[in-house]
PDB file of N, CA and C in Angstrom:
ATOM      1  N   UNK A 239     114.127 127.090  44.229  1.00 36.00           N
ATOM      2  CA  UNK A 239     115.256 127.854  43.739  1.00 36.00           C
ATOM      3  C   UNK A 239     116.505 126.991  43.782  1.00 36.00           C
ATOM      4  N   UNK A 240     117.440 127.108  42.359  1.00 44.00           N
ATOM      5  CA  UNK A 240     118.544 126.372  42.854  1.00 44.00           C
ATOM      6  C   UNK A 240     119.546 126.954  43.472  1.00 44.00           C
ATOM      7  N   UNK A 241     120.750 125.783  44.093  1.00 49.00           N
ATOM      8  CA  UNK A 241     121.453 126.478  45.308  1.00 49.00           C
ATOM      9  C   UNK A 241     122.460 127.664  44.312  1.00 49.00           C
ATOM     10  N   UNK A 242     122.789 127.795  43.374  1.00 52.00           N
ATOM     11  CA  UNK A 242     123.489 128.776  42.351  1.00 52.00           C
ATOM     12  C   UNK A 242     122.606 129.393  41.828  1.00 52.00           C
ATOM     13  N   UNK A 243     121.034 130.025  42.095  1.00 63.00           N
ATOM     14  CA  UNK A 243     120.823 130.932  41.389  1.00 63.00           C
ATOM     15  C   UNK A 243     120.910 132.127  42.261  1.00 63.00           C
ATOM     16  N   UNK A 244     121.097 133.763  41.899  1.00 66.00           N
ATOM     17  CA  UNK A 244     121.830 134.637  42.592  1.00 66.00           C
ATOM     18  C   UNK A 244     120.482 135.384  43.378  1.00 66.00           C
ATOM     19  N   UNK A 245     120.347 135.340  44.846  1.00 65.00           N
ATOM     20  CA  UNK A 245     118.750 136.010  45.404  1.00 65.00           C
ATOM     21  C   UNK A 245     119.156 137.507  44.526  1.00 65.00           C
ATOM     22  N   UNK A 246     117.121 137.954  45.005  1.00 71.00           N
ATOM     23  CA  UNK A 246     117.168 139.312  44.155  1.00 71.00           C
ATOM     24  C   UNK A 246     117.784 140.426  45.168  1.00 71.00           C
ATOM     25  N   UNK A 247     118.431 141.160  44.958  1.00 75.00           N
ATOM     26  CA  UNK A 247     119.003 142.528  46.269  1.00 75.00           C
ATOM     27  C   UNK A 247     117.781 142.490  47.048  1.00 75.00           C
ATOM     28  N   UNK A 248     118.149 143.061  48.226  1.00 82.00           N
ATOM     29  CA  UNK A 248     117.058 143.707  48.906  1.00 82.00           C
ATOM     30  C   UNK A 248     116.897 145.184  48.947  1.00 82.00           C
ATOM     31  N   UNK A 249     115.774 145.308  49.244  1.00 86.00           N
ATOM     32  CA  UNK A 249     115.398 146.942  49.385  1.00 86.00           C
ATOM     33  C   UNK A 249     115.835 147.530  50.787  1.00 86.00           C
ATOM     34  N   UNK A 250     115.999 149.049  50.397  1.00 86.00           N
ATOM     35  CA  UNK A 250     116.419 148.787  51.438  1.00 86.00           C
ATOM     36  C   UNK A 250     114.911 149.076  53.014  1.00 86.00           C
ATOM     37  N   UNK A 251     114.027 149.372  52.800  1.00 89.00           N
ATOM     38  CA  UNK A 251     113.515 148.275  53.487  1.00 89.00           C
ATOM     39  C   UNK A 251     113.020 147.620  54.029  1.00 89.00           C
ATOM     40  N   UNK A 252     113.448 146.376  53.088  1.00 89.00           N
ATOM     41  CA  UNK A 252     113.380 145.150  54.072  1.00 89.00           C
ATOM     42  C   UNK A 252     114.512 145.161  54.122  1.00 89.00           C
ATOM     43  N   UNK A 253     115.825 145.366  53.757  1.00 89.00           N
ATOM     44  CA  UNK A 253     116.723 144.914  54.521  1.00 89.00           C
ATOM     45  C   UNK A 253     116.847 145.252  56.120  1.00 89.00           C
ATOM     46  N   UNK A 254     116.469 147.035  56.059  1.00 91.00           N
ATOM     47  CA  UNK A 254     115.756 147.560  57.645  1.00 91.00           C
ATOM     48  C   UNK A 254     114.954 146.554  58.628  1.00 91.00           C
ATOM     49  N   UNK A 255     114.214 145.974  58.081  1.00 92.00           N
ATOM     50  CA  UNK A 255     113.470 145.584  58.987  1.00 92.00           C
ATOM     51  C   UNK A 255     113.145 144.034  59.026  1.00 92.00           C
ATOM     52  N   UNK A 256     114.478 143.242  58.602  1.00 92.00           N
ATOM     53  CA  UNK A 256     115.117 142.219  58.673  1.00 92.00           C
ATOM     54  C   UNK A 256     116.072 142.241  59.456  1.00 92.00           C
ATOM     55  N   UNK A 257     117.346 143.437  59.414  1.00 93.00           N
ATOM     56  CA  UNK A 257     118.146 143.934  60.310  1.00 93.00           C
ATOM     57  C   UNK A 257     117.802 143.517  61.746  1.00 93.00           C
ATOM     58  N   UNK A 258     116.560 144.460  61.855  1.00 94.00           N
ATOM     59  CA  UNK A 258     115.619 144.837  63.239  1.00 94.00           C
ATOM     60  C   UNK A 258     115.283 143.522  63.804  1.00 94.00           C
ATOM     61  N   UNK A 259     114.954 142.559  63.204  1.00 95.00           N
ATOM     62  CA  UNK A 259     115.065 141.080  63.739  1.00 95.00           C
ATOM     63  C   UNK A 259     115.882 140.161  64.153  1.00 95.00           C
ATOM     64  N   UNK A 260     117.081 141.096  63.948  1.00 95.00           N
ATOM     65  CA  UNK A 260     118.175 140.634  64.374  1.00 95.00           C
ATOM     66  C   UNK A 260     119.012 141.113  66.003  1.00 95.00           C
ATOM     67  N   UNK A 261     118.136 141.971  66.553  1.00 94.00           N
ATOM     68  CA  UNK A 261     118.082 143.426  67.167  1.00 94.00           C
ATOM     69  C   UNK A 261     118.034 142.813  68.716  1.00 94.00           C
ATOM     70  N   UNK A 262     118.526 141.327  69.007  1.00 96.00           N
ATOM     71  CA  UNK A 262     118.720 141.160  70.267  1.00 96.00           C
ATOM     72  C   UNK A 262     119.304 139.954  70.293  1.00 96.00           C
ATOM     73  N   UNK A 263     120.436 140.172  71.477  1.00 96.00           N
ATOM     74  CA  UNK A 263     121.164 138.959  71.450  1.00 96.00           C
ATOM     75  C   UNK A 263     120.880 137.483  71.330  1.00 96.00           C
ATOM     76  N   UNK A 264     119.546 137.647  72.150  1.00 97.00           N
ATOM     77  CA  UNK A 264     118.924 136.198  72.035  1.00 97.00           C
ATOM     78  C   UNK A 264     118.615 135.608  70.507  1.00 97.00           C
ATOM     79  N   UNK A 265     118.366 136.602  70.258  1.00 97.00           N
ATOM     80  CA  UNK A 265     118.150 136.510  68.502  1.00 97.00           C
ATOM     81  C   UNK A 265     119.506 135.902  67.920  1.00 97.00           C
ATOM     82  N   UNK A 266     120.353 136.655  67.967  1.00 96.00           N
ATOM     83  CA  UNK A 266     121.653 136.788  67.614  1.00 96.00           C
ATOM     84  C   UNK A 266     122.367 135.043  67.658  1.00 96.00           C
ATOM     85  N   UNK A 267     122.062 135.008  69.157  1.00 97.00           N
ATOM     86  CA  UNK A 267     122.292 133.559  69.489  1.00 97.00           C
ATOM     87  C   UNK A 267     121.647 132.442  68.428  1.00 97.00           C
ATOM     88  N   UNK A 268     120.233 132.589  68.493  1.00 98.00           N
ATOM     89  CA  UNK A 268     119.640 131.480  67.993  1.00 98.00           C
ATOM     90  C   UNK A 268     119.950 131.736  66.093  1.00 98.00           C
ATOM     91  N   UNK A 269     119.741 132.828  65.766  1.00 97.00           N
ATOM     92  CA  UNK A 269     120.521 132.662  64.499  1.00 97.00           C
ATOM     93  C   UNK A 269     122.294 131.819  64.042  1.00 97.00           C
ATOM     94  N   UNK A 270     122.828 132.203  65.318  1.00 96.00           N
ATOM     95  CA  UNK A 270     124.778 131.809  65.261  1.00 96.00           C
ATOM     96  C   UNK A 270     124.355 129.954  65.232  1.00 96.00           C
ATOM     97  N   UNK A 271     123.456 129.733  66.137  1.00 98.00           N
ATOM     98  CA  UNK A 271     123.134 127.918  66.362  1.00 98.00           C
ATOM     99  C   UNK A 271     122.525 127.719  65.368  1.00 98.00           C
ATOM    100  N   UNK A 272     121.924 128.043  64.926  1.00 98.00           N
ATOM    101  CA  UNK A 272     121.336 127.790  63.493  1.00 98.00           C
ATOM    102  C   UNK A 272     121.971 127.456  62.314  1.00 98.00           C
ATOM    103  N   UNK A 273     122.941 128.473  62.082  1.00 96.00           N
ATOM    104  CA  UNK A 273     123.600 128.973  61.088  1.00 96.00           C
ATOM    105  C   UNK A 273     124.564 127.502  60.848  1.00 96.00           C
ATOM    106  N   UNK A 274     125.413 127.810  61.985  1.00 96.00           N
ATOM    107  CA  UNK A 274     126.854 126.394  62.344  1.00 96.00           C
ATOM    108  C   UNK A 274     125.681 125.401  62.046  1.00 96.00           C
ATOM    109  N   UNK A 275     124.674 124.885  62.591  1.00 97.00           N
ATOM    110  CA  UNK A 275     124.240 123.444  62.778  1.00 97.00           C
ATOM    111  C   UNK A 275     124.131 123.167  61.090  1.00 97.00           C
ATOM    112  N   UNK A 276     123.822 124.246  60.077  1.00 95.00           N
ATOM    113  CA  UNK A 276     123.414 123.878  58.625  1.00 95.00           C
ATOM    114  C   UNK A 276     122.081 123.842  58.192  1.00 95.00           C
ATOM    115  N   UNK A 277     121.789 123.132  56.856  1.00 93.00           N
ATOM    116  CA  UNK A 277     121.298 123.186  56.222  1.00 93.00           C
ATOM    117  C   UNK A 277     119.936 122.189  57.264  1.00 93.00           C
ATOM    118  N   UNK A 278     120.014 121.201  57.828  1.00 95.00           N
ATOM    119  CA  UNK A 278     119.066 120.467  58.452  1.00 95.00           C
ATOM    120  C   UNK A 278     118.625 121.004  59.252  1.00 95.00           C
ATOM    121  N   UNK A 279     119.030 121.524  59.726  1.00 97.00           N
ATOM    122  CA  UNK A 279     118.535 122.269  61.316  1.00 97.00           C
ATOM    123  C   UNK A 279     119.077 122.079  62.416  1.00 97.00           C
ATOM    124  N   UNK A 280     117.966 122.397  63.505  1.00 98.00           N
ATOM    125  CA  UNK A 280     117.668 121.393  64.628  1.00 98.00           C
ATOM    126  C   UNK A 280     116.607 121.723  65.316  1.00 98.00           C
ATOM    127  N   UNK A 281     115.808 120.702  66.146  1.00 97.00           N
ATOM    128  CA  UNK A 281     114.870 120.454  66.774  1.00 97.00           C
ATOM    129  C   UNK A 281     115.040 122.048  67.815  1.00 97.00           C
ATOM    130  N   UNK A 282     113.187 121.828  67.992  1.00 96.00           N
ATOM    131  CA  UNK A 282     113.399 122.948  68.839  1.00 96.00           C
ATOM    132  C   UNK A 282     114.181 123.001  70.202  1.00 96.00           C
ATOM    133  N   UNK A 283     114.125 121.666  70.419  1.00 95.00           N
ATOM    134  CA  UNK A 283     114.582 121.338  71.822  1.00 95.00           C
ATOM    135  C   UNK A 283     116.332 121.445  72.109  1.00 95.00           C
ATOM    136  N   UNK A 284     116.486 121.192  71.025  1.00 97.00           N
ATOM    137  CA  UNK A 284     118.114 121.239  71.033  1.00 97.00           C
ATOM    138  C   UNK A 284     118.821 122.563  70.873  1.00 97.00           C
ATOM    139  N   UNK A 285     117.801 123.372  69.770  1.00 98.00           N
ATOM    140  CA  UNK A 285     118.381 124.903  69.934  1.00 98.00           C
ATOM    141  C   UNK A 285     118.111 125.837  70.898  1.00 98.00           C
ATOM    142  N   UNK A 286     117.128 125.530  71.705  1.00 97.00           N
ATOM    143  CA  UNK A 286     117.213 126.160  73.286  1.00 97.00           C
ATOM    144  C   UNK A 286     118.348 124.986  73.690  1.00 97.00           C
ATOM    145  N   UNK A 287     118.509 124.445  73.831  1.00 97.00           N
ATOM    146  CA  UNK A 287     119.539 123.639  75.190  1.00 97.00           C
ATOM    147  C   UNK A 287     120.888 124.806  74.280  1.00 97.00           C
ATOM    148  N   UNK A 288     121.086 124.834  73.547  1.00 96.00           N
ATOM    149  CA  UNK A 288     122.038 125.668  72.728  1.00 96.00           C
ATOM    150  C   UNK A 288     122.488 126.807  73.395  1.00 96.00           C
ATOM    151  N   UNK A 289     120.942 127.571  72.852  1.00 96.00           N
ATOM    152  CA  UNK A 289     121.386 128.882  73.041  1.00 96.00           C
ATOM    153  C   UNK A 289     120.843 129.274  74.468  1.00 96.00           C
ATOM    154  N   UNK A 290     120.690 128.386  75.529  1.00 96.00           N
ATOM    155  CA  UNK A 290     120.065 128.765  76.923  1.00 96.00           C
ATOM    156  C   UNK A 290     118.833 129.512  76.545  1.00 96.00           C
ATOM    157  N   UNK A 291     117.782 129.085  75.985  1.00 96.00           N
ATOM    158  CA  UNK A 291     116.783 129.668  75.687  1.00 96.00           C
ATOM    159  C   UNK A 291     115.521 128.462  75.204  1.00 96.00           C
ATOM    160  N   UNK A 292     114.847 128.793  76.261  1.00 89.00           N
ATOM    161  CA  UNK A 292     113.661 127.336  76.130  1.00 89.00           C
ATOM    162  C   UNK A 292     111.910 128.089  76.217  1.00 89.00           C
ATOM    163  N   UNK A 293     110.796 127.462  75.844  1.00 93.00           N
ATOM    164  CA  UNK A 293     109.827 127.866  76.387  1.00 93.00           C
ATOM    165  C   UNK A 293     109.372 128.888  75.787  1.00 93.00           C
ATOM    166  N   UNK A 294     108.530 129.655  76.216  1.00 96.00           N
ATOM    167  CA  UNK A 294     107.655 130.524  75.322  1.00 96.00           C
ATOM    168  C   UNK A 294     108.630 131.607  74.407  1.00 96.00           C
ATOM    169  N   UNK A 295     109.576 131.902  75.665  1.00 97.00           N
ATOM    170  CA  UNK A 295     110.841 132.824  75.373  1.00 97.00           C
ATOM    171  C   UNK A 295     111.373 132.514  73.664  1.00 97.00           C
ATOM    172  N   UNK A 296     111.850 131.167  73.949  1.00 97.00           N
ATOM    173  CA  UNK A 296     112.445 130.812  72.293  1.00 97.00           C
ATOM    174  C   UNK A 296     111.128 130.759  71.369  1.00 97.00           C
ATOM    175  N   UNK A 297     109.968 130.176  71.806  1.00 96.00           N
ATOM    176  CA  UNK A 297     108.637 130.427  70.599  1.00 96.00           C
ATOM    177  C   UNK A 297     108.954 131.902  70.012  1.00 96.00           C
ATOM    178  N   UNK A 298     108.524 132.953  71.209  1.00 97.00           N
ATOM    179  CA  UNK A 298     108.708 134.635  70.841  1.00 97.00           C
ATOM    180  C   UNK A 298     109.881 134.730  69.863  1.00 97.00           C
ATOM    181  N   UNK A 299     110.755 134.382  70.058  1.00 98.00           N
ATOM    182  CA  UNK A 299     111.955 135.044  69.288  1.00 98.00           C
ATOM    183  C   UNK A 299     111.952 133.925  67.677  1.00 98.00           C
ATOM    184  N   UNK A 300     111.759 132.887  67.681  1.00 98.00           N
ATOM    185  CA  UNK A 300     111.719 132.177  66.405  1.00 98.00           C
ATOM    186  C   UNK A 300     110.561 132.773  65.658  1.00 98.00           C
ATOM    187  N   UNK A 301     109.097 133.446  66.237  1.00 97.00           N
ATOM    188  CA  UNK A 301     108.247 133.830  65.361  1.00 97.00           C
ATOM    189  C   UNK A 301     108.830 135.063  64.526  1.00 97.00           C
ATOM    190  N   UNK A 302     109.887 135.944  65.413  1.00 97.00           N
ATOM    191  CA  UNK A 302     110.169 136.857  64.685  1.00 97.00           C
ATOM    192  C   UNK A 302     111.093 136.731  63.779  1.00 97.00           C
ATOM    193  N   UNK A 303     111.423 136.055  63.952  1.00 98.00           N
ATOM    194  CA  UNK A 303     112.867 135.243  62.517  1.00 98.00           C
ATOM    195  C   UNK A 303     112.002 134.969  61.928  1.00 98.00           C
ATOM    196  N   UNK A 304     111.141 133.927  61.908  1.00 97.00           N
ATOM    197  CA  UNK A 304     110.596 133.609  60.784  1.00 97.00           C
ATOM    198  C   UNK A 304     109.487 134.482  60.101  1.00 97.00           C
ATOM    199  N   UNK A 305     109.228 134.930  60.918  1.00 96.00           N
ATOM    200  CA  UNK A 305     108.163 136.486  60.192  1.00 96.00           C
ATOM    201  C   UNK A 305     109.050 137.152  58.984  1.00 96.00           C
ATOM    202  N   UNK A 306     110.572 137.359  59.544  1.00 95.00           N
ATOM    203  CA  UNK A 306     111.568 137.972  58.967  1.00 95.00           C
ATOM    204  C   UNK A 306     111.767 137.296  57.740  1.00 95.00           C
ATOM    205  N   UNK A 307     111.720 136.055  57.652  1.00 95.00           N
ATOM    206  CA  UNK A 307     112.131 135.119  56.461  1.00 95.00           C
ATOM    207  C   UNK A 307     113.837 134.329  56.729  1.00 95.00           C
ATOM    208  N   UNK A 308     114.672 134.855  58.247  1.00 97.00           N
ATOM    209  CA  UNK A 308     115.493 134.353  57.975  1.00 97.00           C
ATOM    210  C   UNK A 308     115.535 132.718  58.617  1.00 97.00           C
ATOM    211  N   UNK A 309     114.565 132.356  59.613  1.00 98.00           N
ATOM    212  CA  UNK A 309     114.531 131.414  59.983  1.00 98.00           C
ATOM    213  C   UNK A 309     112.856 130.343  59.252  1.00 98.00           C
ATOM    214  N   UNK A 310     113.263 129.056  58.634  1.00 97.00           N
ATOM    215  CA  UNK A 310     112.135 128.422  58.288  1.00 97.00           C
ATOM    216  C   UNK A 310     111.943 127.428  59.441  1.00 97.00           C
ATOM    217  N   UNK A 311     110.555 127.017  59.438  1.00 97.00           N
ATOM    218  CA  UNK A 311     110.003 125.898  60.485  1.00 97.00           C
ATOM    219  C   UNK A 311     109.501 124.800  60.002  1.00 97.00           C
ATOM    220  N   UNK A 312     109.809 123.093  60.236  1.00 96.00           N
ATOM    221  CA  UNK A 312     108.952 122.904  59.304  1.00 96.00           C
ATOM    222  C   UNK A 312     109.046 121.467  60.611  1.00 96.00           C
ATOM    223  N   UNK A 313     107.522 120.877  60.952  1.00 95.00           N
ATOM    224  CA  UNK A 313     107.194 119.741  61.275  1.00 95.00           C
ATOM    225  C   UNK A 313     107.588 118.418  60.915  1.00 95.00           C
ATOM    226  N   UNK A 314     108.443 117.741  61.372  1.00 94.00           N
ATOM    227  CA  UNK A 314     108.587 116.155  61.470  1.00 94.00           C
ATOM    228  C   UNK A 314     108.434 114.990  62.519  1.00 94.00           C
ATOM    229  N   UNK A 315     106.928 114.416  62.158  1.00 95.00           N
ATOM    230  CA  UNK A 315     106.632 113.749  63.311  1.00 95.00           C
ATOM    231  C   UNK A 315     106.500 114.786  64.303  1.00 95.00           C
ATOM    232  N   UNK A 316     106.729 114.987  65.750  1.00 94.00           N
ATOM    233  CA  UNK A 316     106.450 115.325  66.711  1.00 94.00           C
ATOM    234  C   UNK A 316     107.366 116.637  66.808  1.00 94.00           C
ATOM    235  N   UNK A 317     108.135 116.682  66.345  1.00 94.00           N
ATOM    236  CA  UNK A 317     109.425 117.508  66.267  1.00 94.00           C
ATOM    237  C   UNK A 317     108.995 118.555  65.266  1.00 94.00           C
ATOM    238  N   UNK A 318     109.840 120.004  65.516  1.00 95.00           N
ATOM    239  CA  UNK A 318     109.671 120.629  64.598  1.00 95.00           C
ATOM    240  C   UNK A 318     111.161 121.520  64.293  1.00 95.00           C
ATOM    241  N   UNK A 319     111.594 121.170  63.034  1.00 98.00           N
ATOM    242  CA  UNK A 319     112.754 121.374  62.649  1.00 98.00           C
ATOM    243  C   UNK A 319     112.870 123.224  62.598  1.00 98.00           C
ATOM    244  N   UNK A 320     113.600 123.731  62.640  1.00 98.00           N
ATOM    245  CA  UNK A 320     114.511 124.857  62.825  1.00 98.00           C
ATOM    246  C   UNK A 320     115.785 124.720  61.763  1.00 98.00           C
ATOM    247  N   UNK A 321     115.633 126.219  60.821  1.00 98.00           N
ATOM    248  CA  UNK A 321     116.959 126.007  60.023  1.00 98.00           C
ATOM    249  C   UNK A 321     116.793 127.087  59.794  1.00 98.00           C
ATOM    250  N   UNK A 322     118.117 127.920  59.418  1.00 97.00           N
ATOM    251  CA  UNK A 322     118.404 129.497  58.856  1.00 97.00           C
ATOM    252  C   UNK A 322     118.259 129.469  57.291  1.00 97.00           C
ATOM    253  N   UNK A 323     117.707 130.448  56.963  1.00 96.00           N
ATOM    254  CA  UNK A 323     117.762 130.196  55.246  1.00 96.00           C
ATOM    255  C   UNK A 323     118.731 131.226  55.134  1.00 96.00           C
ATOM    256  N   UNK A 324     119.425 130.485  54.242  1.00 94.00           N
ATOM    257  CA  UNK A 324     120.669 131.154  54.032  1.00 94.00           C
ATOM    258  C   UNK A 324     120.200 131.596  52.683  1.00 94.00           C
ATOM    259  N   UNK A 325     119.791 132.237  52.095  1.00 93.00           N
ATOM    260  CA  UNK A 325     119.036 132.637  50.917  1.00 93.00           C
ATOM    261  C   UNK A 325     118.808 134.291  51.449  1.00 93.00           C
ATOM    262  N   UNK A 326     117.949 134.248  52.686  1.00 93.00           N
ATOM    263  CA  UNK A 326     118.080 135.144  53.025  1.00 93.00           C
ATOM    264  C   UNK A 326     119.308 136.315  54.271  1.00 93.00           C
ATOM    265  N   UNK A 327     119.845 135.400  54.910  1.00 92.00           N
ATOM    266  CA  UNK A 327     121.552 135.346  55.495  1.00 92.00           C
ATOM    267  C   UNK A 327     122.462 135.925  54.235  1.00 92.00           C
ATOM    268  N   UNK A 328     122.257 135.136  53.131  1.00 91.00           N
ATOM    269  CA  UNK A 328     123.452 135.977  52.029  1.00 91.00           C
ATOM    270  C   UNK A 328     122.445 137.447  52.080  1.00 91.00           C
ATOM    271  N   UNK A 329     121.479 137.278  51.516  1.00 91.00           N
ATOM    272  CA  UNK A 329     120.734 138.606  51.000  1.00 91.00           C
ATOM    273  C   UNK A 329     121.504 139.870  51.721  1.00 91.00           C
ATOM    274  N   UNK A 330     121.269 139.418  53.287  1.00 91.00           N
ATOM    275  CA  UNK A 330     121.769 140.733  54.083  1.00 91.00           C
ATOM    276  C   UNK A 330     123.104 140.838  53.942  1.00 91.00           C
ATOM    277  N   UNK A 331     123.747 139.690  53.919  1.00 88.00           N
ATOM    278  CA  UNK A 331     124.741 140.053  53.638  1.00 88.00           C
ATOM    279  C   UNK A 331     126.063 140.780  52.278  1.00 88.00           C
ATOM    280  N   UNK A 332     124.978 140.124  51.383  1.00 88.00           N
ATOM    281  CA  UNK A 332     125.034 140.794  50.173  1.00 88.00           C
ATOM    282  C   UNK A 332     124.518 142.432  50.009  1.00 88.00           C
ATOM    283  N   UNK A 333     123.985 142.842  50.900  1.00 89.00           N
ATOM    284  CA  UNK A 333     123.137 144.213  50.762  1.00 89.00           C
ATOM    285  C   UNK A 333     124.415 145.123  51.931  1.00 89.00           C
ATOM    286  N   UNK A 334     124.741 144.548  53.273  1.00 86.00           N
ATOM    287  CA  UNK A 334     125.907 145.390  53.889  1.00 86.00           C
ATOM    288  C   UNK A 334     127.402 145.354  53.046  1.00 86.00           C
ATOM    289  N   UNK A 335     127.883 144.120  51.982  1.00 85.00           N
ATOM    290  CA  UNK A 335     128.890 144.622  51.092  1.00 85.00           C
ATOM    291  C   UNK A 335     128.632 145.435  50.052  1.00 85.00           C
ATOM    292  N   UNK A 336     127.523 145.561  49.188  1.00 83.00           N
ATOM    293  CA  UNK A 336     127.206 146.561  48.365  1.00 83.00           C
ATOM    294  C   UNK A 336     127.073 147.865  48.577  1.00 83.00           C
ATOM    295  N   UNK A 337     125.768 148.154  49.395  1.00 78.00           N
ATOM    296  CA  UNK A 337     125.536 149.276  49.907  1.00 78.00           C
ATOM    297  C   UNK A 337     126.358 149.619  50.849  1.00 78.00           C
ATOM    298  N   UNK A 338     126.902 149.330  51.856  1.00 72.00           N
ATOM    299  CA  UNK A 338     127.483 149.859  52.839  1.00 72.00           C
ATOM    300  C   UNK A 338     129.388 150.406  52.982  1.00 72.00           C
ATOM    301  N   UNK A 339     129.609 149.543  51.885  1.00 66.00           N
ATOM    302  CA  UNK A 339     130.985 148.893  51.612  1.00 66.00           C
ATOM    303  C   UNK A 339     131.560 149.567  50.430  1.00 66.00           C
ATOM    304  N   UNK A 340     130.276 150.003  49.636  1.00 60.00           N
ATOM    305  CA  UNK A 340     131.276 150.469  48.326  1.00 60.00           C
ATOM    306  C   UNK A 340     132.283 151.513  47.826  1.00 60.00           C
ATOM    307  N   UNK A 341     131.984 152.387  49.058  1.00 64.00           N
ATOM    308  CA  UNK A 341     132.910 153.448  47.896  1.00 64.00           C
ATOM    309  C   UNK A 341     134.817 152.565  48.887  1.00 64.00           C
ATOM    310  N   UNK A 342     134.316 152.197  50.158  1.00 61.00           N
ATOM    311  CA  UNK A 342     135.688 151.289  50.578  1.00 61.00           C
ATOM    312  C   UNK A 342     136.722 150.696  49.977  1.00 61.00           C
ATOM    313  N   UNK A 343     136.214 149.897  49.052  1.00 57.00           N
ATOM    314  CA  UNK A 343     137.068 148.740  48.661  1.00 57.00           C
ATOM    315  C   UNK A 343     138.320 147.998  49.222  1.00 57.00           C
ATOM    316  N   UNK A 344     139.023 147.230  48.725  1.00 51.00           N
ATOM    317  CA  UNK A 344     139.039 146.533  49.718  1.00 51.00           C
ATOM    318  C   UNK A 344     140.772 146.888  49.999  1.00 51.00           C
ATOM    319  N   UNK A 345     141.360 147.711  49.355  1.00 45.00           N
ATOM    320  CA  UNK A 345     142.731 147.784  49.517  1.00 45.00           C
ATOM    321  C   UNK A 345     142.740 148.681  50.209  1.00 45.00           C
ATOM    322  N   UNK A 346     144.083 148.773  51.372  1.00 41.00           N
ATOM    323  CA  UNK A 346     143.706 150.081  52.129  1.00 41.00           C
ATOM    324  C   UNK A 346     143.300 150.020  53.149  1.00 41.00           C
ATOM    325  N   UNK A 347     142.137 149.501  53.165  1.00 46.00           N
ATOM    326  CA  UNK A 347     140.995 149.330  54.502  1.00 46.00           C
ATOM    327  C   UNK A 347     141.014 148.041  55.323  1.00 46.00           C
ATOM    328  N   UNK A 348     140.837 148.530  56.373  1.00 50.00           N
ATOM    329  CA  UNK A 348     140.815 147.682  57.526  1.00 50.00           C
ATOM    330  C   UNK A 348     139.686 146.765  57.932  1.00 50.00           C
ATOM    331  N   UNK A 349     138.503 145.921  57.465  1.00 48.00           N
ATOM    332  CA  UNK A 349     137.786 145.661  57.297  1.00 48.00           C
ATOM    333  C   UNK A 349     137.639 144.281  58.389  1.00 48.00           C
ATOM    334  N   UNK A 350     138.500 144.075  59.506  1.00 49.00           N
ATOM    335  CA  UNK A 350     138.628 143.565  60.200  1.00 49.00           C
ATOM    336  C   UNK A 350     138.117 143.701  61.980  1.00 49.00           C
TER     337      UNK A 350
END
């Protein structure tokens, strides 16, 4: 996909139960380190030293991101890279300004 073509909405859901993967701080964490580090990633080792989260603990919680689709995994050499797809990061976020946001708009409101 190219980086300008527009993802499809989500339903709502999966947006539900993408949400739901988001549904604990530890989560929360390792998505925020993700997110800042970019498009490359980082090693698994570095995003536990990150987010204080190492060991089976961070395995558990990355399977469920990536079950989710918002986190991809991918092997280099010995290492295995960690990165947020922001493909799916806009999605949700594109789905809480539409749906959630609309009759709001943006004058007026406090959205802060």
């Amino acid at each position: 996909m190219k980086m300008n073509d527009t993802p499809a909405p989500l339903i709502p859901e999966t947006a539900a139960s993408t949400f739901a993967a988001l549904g604990s701080e530890q989560r929360l964490a390792v998505m925020q380190a993700l997110v800042r580090a970019g498009g490359g990633g980082l090693t698994i080792g570095v995003l536990g030293a990150r987010c204080g989260i190492t060991g089976s603990t961070l395995t558990h919680h990355l399977k469920i991101l990536a079950a989710a689709g918002l986190v991809r995994q991918e092997r280099q050499g010995r290492a295995t890279i960690c990165a947020a797809d922001y493909t799916v990061v806009r999605q949700l976020s594109d789905y809480l300004l539409t749906n959630c946001c609309a009759d709001c708009g943006t004058e007026g409101h406090d959205h802060g």
